[in-house]
Coordinates of C-alpha atoms in Angstrom, one line a residue:
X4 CA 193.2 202.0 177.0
X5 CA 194.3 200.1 173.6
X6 CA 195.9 196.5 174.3
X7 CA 198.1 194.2 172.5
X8 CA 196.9 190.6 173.8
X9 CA 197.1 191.1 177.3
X10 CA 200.3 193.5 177.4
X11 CA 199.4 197.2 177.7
X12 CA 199.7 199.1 174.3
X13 CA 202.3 201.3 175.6
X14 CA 202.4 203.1 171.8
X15 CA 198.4 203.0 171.6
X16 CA 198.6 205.1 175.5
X17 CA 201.3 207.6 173.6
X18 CA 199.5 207.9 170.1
X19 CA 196.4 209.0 172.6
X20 CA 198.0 211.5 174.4
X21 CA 198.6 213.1 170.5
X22 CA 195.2 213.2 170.9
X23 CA 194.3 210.4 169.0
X24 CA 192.2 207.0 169.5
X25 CA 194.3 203.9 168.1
X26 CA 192.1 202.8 165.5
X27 CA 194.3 201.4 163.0
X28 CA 195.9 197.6 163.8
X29 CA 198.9 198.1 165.2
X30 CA 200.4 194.5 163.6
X31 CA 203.6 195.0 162.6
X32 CA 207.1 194.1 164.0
X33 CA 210.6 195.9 163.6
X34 CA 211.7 193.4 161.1
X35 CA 208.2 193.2 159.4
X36 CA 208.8 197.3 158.9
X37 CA 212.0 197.1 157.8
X38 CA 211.2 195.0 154.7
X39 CA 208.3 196.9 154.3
X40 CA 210.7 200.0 154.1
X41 CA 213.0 197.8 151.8
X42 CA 210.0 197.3 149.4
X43 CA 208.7 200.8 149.0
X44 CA 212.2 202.1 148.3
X45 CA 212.8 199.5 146.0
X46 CA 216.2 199.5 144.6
X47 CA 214.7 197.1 141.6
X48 CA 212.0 199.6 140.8
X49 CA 214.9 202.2 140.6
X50 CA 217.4 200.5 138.2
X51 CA 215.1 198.6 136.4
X52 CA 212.6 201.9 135.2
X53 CA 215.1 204.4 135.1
X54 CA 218.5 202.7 133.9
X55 CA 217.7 203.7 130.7
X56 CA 217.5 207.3 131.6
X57 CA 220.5 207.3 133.7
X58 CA 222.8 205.6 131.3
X59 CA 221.7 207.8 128.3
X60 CA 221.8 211.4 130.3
X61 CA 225.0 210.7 132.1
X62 CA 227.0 208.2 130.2
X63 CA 228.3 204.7 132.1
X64 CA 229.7 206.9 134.9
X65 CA 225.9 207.9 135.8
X66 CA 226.1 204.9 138.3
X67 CA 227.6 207.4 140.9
X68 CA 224.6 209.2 141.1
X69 CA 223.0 206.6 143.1
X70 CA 226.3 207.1 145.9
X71 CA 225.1 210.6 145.5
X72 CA 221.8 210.4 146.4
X73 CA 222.4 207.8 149.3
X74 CA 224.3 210.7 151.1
X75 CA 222.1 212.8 150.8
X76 CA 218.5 211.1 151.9
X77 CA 221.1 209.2 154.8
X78 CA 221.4 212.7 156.3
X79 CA 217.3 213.3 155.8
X80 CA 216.4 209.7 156.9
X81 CA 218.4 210.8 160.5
X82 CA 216.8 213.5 160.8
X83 CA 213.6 211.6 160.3
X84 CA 214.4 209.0 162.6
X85 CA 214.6 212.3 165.3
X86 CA 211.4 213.5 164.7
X87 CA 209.4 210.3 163.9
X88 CA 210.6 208.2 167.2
X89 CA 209.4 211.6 169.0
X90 CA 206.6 211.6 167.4
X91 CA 205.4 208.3 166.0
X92 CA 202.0 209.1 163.9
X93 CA 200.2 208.1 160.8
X94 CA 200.6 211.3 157.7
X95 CA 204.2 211.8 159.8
X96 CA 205.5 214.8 157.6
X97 CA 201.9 216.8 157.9
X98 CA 202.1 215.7 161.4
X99 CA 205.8 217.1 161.9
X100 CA 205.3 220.3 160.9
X101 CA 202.2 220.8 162.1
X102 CA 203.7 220.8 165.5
X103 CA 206.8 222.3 164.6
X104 CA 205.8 225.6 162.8
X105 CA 201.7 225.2 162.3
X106 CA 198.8 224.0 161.3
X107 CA 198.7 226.2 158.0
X108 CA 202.2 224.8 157.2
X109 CA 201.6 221.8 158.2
X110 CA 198.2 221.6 156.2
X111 CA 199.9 223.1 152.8
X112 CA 202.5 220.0 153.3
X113 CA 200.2 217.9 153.5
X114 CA 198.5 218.3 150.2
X115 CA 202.1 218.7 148.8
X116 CA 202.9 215.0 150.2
X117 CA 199.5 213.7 149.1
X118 CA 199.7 214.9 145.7
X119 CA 203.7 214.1 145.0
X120 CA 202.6 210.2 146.7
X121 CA 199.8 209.3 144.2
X122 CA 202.0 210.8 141.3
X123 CA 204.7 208.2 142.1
X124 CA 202.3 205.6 142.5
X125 CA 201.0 206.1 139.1
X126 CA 204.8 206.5 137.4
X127 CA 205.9 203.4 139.2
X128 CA 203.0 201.7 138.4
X129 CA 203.3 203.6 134.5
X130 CA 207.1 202.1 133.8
X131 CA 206.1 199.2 135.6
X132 CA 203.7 198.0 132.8
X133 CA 206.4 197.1 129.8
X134 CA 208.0 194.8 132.0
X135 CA 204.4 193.1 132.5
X136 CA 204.0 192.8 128.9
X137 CA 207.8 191.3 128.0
X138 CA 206.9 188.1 129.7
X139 CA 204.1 187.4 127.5
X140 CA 206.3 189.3 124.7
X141 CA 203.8 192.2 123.9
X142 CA 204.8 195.4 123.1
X143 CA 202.9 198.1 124.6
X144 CA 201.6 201.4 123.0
X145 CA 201.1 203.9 125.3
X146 CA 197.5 203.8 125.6
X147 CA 197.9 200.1 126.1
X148 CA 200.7 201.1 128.7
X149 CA 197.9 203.3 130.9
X150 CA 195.3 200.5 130.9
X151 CA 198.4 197.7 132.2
X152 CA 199.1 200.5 134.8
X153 CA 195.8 201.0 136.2
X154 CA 195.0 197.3 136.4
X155 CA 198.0 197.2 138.2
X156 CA 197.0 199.8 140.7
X157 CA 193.3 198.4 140.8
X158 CA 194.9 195.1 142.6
X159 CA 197.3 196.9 144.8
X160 CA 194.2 198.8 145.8
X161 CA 192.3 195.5 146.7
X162 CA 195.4 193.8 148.6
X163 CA 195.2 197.1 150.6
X164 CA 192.3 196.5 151.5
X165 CA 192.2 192.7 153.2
X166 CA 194.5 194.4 156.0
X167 CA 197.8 195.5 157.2
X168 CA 198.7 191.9 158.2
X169 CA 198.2 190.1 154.7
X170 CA 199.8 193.9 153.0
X171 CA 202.9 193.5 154.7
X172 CA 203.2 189.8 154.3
X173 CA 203.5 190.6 150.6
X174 CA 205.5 193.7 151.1
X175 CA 208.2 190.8 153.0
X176 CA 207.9 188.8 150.3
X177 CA 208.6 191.0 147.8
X178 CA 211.8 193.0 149.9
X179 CA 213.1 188.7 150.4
X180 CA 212.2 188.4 146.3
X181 CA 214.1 191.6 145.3
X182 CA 217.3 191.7 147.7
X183 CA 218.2 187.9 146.5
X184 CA 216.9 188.3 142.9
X185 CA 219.0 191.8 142.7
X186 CA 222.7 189.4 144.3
X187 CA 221.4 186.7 142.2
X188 CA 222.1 189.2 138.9
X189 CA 225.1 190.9 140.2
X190 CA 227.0 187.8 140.6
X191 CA 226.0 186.0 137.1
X192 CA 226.9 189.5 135.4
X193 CA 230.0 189.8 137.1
X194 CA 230.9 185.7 136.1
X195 CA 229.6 186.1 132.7
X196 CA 230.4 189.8 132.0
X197 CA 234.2 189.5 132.9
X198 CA 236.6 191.7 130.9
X199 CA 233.9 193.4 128.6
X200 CA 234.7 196.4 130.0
X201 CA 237.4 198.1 131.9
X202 CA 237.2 199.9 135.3
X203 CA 237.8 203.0 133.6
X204 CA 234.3 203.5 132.0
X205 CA 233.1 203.9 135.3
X206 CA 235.1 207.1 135.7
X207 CA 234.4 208.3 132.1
X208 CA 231.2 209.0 130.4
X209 CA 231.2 206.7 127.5
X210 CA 228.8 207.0 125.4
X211 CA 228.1 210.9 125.4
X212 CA 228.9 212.9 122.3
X213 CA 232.7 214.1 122.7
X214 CA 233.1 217.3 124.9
X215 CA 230.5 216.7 127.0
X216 CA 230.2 218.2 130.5
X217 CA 230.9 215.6 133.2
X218 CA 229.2 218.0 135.9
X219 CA 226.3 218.5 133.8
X220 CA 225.4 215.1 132.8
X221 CA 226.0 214.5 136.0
X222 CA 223.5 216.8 137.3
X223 CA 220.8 215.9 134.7
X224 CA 221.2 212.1 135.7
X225 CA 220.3 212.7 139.0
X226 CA 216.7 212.0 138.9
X227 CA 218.0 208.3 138.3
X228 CA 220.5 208.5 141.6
X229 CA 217.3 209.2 144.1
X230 CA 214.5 207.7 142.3
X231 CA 214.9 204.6 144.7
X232 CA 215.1 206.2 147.8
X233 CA 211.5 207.6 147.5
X234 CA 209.6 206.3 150.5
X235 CA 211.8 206.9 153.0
X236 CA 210.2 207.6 155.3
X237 CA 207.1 204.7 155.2
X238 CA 208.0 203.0 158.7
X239 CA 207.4 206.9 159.6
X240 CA 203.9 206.9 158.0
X241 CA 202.9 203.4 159.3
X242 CA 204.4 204.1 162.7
X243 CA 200.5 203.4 164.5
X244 CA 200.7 200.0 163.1
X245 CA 204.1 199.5 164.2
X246 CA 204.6 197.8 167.6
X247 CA 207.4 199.8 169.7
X248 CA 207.1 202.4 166.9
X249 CA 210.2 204.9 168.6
X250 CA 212.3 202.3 168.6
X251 CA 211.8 201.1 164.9
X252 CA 211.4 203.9 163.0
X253 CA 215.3 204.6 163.2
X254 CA 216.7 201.0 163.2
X255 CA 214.2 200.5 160.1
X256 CA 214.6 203.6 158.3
X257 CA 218.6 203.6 158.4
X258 CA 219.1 200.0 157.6
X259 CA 216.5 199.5 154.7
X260 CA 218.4 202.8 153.0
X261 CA 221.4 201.1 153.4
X262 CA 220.2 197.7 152.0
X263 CA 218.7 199.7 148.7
X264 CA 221.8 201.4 148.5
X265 CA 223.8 198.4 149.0
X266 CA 222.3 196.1 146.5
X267 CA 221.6 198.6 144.2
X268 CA 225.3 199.9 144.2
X269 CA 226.7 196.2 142.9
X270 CA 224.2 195.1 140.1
X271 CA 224.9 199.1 138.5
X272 CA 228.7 198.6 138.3
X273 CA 227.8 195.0 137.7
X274 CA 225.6 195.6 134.6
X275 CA 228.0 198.5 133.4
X276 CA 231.3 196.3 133.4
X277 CA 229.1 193.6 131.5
X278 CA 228.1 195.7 128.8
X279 CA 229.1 193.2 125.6
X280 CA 230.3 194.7 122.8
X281 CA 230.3 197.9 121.6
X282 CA 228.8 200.5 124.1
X283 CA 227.3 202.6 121.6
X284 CA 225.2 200.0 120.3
X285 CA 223.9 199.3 124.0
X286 CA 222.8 203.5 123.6
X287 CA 221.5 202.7 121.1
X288 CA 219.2 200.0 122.1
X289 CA 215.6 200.9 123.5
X290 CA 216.3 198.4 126.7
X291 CA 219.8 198.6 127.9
X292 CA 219.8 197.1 130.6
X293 CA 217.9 194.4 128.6
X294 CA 221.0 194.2 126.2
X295 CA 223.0 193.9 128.6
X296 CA 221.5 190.7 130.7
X297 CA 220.1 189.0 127.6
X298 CA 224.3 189.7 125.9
X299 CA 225.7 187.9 128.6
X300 CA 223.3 185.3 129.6
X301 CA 220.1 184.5 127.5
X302 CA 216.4 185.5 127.1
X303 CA 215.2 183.0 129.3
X304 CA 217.7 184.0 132.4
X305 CA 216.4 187.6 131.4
X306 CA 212.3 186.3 131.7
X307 CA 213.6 184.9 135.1
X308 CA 214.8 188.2 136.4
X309 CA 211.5 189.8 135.1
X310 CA 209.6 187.5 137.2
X311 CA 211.8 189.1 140.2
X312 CA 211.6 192.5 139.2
X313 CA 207.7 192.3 138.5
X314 CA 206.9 191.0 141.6
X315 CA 209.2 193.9 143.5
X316 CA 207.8 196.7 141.0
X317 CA 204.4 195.4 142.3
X318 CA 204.7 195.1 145.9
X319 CA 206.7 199.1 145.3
X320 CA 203.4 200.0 144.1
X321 CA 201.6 198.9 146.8
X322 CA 203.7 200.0 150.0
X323 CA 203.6 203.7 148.3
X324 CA 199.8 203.4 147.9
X325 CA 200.0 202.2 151.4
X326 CA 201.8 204.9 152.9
X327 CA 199.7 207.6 150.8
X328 CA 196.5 206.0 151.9
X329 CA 198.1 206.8 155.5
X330 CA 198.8 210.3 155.0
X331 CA 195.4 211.3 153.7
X332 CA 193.8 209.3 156.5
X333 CA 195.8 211.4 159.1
X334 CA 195.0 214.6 157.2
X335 CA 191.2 213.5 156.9
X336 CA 191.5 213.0 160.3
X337 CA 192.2 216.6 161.5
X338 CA 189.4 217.4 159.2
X339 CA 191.9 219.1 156.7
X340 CA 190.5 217.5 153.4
X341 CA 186.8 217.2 151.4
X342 CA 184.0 214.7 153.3
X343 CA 186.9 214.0 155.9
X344 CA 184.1 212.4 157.8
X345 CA 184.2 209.8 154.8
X346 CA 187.8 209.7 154.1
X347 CA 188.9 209.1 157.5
X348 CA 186.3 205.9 157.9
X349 CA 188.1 202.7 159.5
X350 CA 186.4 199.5 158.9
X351 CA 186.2 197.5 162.1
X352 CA 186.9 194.1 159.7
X353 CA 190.3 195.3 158.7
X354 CA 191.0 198.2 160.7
X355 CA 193.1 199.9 157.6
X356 CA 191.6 203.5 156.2
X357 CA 189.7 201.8 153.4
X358 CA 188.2 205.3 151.9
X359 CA 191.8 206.7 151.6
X360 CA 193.1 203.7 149.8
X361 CA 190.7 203.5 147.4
X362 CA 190.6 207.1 146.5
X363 CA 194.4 207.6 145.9
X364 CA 194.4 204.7 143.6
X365 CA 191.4 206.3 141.7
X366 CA 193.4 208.9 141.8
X367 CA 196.7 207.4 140.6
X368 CA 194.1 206.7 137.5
X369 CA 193.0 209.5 136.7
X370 CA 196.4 210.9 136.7
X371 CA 197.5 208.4 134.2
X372 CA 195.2 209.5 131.7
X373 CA 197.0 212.9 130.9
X374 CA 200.2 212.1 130.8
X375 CA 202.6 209.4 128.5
X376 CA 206.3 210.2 130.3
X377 CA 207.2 208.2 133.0
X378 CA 210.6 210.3 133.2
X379 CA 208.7 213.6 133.3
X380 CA 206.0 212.4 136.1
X381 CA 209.1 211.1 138.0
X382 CA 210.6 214.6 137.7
X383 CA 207.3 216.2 138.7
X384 CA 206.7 213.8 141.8
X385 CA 210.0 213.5 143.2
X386 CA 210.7 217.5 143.0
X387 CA 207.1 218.0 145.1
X388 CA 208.2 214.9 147.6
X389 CA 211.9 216.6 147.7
X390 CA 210.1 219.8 148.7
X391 CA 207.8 218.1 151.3
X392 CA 211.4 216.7 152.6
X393 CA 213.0 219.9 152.9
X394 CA 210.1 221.8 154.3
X395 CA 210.7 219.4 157.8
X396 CA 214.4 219.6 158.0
X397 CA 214.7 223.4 157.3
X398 CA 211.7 223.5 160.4
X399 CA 213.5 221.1 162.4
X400 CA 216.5 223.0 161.9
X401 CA 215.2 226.7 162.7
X402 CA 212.8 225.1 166.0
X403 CA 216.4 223.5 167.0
X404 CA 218.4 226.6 166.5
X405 CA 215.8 228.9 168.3
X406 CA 216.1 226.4 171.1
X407 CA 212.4 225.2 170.5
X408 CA 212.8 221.5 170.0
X409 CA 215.1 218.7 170.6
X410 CA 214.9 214.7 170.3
X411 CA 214.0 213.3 173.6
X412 CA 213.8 209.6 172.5
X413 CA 216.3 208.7 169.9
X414 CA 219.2 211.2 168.8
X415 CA 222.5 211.2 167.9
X416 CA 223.4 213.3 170.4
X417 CA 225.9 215.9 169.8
X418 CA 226.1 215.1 165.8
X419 CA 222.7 216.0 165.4
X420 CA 222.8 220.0 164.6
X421 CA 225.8 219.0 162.4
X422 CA 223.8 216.6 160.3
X423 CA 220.9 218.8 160.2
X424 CA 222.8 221.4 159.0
X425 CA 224.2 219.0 156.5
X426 CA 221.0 217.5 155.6
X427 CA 219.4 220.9 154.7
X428 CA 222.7 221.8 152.7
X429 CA 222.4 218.6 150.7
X430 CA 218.5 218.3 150.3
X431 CA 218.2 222.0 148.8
X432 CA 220.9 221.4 146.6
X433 CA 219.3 218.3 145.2
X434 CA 216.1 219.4 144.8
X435 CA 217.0 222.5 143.0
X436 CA 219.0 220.4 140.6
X437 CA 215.9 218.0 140.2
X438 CA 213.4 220.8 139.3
X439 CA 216.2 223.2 137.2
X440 CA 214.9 223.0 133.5
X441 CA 217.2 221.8 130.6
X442 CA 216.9 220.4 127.3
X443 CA 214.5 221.3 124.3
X444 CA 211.3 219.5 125.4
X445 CA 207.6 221.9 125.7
X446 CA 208.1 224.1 128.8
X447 CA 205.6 222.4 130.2
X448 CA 207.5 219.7 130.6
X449 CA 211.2 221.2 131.3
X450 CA 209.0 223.1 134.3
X451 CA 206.7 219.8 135.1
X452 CA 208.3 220.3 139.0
X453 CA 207.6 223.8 139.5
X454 CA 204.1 223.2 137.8
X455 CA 203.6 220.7 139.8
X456 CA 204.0 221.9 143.2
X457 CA 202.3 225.6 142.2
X458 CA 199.7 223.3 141.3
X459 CA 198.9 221.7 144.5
X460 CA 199.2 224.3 146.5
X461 CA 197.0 226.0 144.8
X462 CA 194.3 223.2 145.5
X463 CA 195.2 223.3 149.1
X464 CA 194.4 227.2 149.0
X465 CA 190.9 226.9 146.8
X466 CA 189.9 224.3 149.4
X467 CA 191.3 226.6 152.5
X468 CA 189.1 229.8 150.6
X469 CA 186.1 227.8 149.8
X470 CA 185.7 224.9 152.4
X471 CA 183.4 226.9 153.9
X472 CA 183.9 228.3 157.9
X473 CA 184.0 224.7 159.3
X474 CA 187.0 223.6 157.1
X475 CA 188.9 226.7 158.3
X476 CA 188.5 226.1 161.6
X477 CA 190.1 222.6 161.3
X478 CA 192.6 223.7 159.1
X479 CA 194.1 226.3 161.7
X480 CA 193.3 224.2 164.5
X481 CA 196.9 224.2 166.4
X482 CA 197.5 220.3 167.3
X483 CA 197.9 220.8 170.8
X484 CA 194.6 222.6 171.0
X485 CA 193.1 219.2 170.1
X486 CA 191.1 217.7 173.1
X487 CA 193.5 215.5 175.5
X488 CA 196.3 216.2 173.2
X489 CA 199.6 216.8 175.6
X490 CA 202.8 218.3 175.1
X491 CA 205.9 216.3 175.0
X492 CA 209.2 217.2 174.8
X493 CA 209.4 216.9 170.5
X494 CA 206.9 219.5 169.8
X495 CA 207.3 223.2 170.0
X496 CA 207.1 225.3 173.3
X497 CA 206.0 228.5 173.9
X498 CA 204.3 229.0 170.6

């Protein structure tokens, strides 16, 4: 039996009757999660690598996106907070639909998740290098630009590494850093930026060539609107080094989304109303959002807020390598990946899956040697992650309809078909508009989402073909076939 101090590990007893030992540290608290959560998200990651975009594809009134896309991953992270505090476990969207549908489903998500998760780590840490090199006022080429971004992702992979303990005191101090450094802006560009602009430019998309489409810049400038709610669902993957994991997951989940929102929300309309001048020169400028701070206060404020943003860009780097690392551990686990033996190793020091950190950030490496567009390896990522999404709330939905599975711990109750219903609705619509191609770039590109997931699921069915008779075994091994695996209440019946 696992034990916190002398208190039985009530969540270490559940995770084993899932059939598996608690090996990882089960460290954190509710509000240790939450900030984690806050941190991955990371509403300054999102405005400060894809303003740009946003502002350029759909004109000043893009900022609605990002109300957009708060809807719609509010409606997923319920339905995640159903399924994750009924079943709290490390890789939790594999897990999910492993138990809801299959083991071949939930093994093709799996390597869907994996591969979308060590994309974003790369773009994230990818547009997170420039800002690096303004402090020291170096301009990057985009060679120089890859080598900023894996050193970056060779350090997250070694604060990884010394433990969940010291990882999520950074992650807190970066969610405390961001939160104040993001009210901290808001409120000098509101002072400062006072009638530059009217209200009106919020509702209008200046900036655009005349006769534009409002619905379809809209639609393009999506990708900027849900870029910052990727990660979701971290307290979900961390959940067996949560204490009282089915209880935080949904207090965590639902009130770190609303914080990113929140925050996020302000400093847009903020920045927007404080454009100075004429708004076509701030198009035209290669940093808007730059512009806009260093026009209304001065360079030096503006190195300030770099400080801020680097340290939350960084910690966002980390907590998705984290959570990754988490998900190929549980994978490994089940035996469902290459050397799985190897992968799935725990060190007894720091009790964190050491292999699968370190190969998702050689991985993240590797990755950002063939490609120079943050915006198109955003596209690509978030599309496959989107897909992973819908693939658990369209089986959740069908399980729930066929009278198969129902919340037994947390739930809201007689809303929840509604919401799920909704959530599906809202999720398919999104992602279809995140992968749709437009524009005139290489079709590569214009179809980088569709590539993309075709890609990886075409791994997952090489390996499934040629892992030899062993690998097939594990991969169609139903999980509660697993030995002194039980049957609660969240996973399917009758199957």
């Amino acid at each position: 039996m696992s034990t916190v101090g002398t208190q039985p590990d009530v969540e270490g007893q559940r995770l084993e009757h899932f059939g598996y030992p608690q090996v990882l540290h089960r460290a954190m608290s509710g509000v240790r999660a939450t900030m984690v959560n806050v941190s991955t998200s990371s509403v300054t990651t999102g405005v400060f690598t894809l303003f740009a975009y946003g502002l350029v594809t759909g004109g000043t009134s893009f900022v609605w996106t990002y109300a957009i896309g708060f809807v719609v991953l509010l409606m997923v992270v319920l339905m995640f907070s159903e399924l994750g505090s009924s079943m709290p476990i490390a890789g939790a969207l594999y897990q999910w639909n492993s138990r809801l549908v299959g083991p071949r489903y939930g093994y093709f998500t799996a390597w869907l998740y994996v591969a979308s998760q060590i994309a974003i780590v790369g773009a994230v840490a990818f547009g997170f290098a420039p800002f690096v090199a303004s402090l020291f006022n170096v301009t990057l080429s985009v060679h120089g630009q890859e080598l900023v971004a894996m050193g970056i992702v060779a350090l997250c992979t070694l604060i990884n590494l010394l433990g969940i303990v010291i990882a999520s005191e950074v992650a807190a101090i970066g969610a405390i850093a961001e939160v104040v450094g993001m009210l901290v802006l808001t409120v000098v560009l509101l002072v400062t930026g006072l009638g530059h602009q009217s209200a009106g430019v919020l509702i209008h998309q200046d900036g655009l060539p005349p006769h534009s489409s409002f619905l379809a810049a809209g639609l393009a400038a999506m990708l900027f609107g849900c870029w910052s709610y990727t990660g979701i669902e971290m307290c979900t993957d961390m959940a067996e080094e949560t204490k009282g994991a089915s209880r935080v997951i949904p207090r965590a989940g639902i009130t770190s989304l609303t914080i990113t929102f929140a925050a996020g929300m302000v400093v847009l309309i903020a920045a927007v109303l404080a454009i100075p001048g004429s708004i076509a020169k701030t198009f035209g400028s290669a940093n808007p959002l730059q512009s806009i701070i260093v026009g209304n206060t001065s360079t030096a404020f503006y190195k300030v807020i770099m400080v801020v943003v680097c340290i939350a860009v960084f910690v966002c780097t980390m907590d998705n390598q984290a959570l990754t690392a988490r998900a190929l551990f549980s994978q490994a686990r089940d035996g469902k990946f290459p050397f799985a033996r190897q992968v799935q190793h725990v060190p007894r020091s720091t009790r964190v899956p050491a292999v699968a950190i370190i190969l998702v950030g050689v991985m993240a490496c590797v990755m950002l040697l063939f490609t120079s567009a943050v915006s198109v390896i955003a596209t690509a990522s978030i599309t496959g992650l989107f897909v992973c999404y819908l693939m658990v709330i369209w089986a959740q939905l069908i399980q729930r309809l066929r009278g198969r599975w129902t919340p037994h711990v947390w739930s809201l109750g007689r809303w929840s078909l509604p919401v799920n219903v909704l959530a599906v609705g809202l999720a398919t619509a999104l992602t279809l508009n995140l992968a749709w191609w437009r524009g005139t770039a290489p079709w590569y590109d214009r179809y980088s989402g569709f590539l993309f997931i075709a890609g990886a699921f075409l791994v997952a069915g090489l390996y499934y073909m040629l892992g030899g008779a062993e690998a097939r075994r594990a991969i169609t091994l139903h999980p509660l076939d697993r030995e002194g695996a039980g049957a609660e209440g969240a996973v399917v019946h009758g199957r």
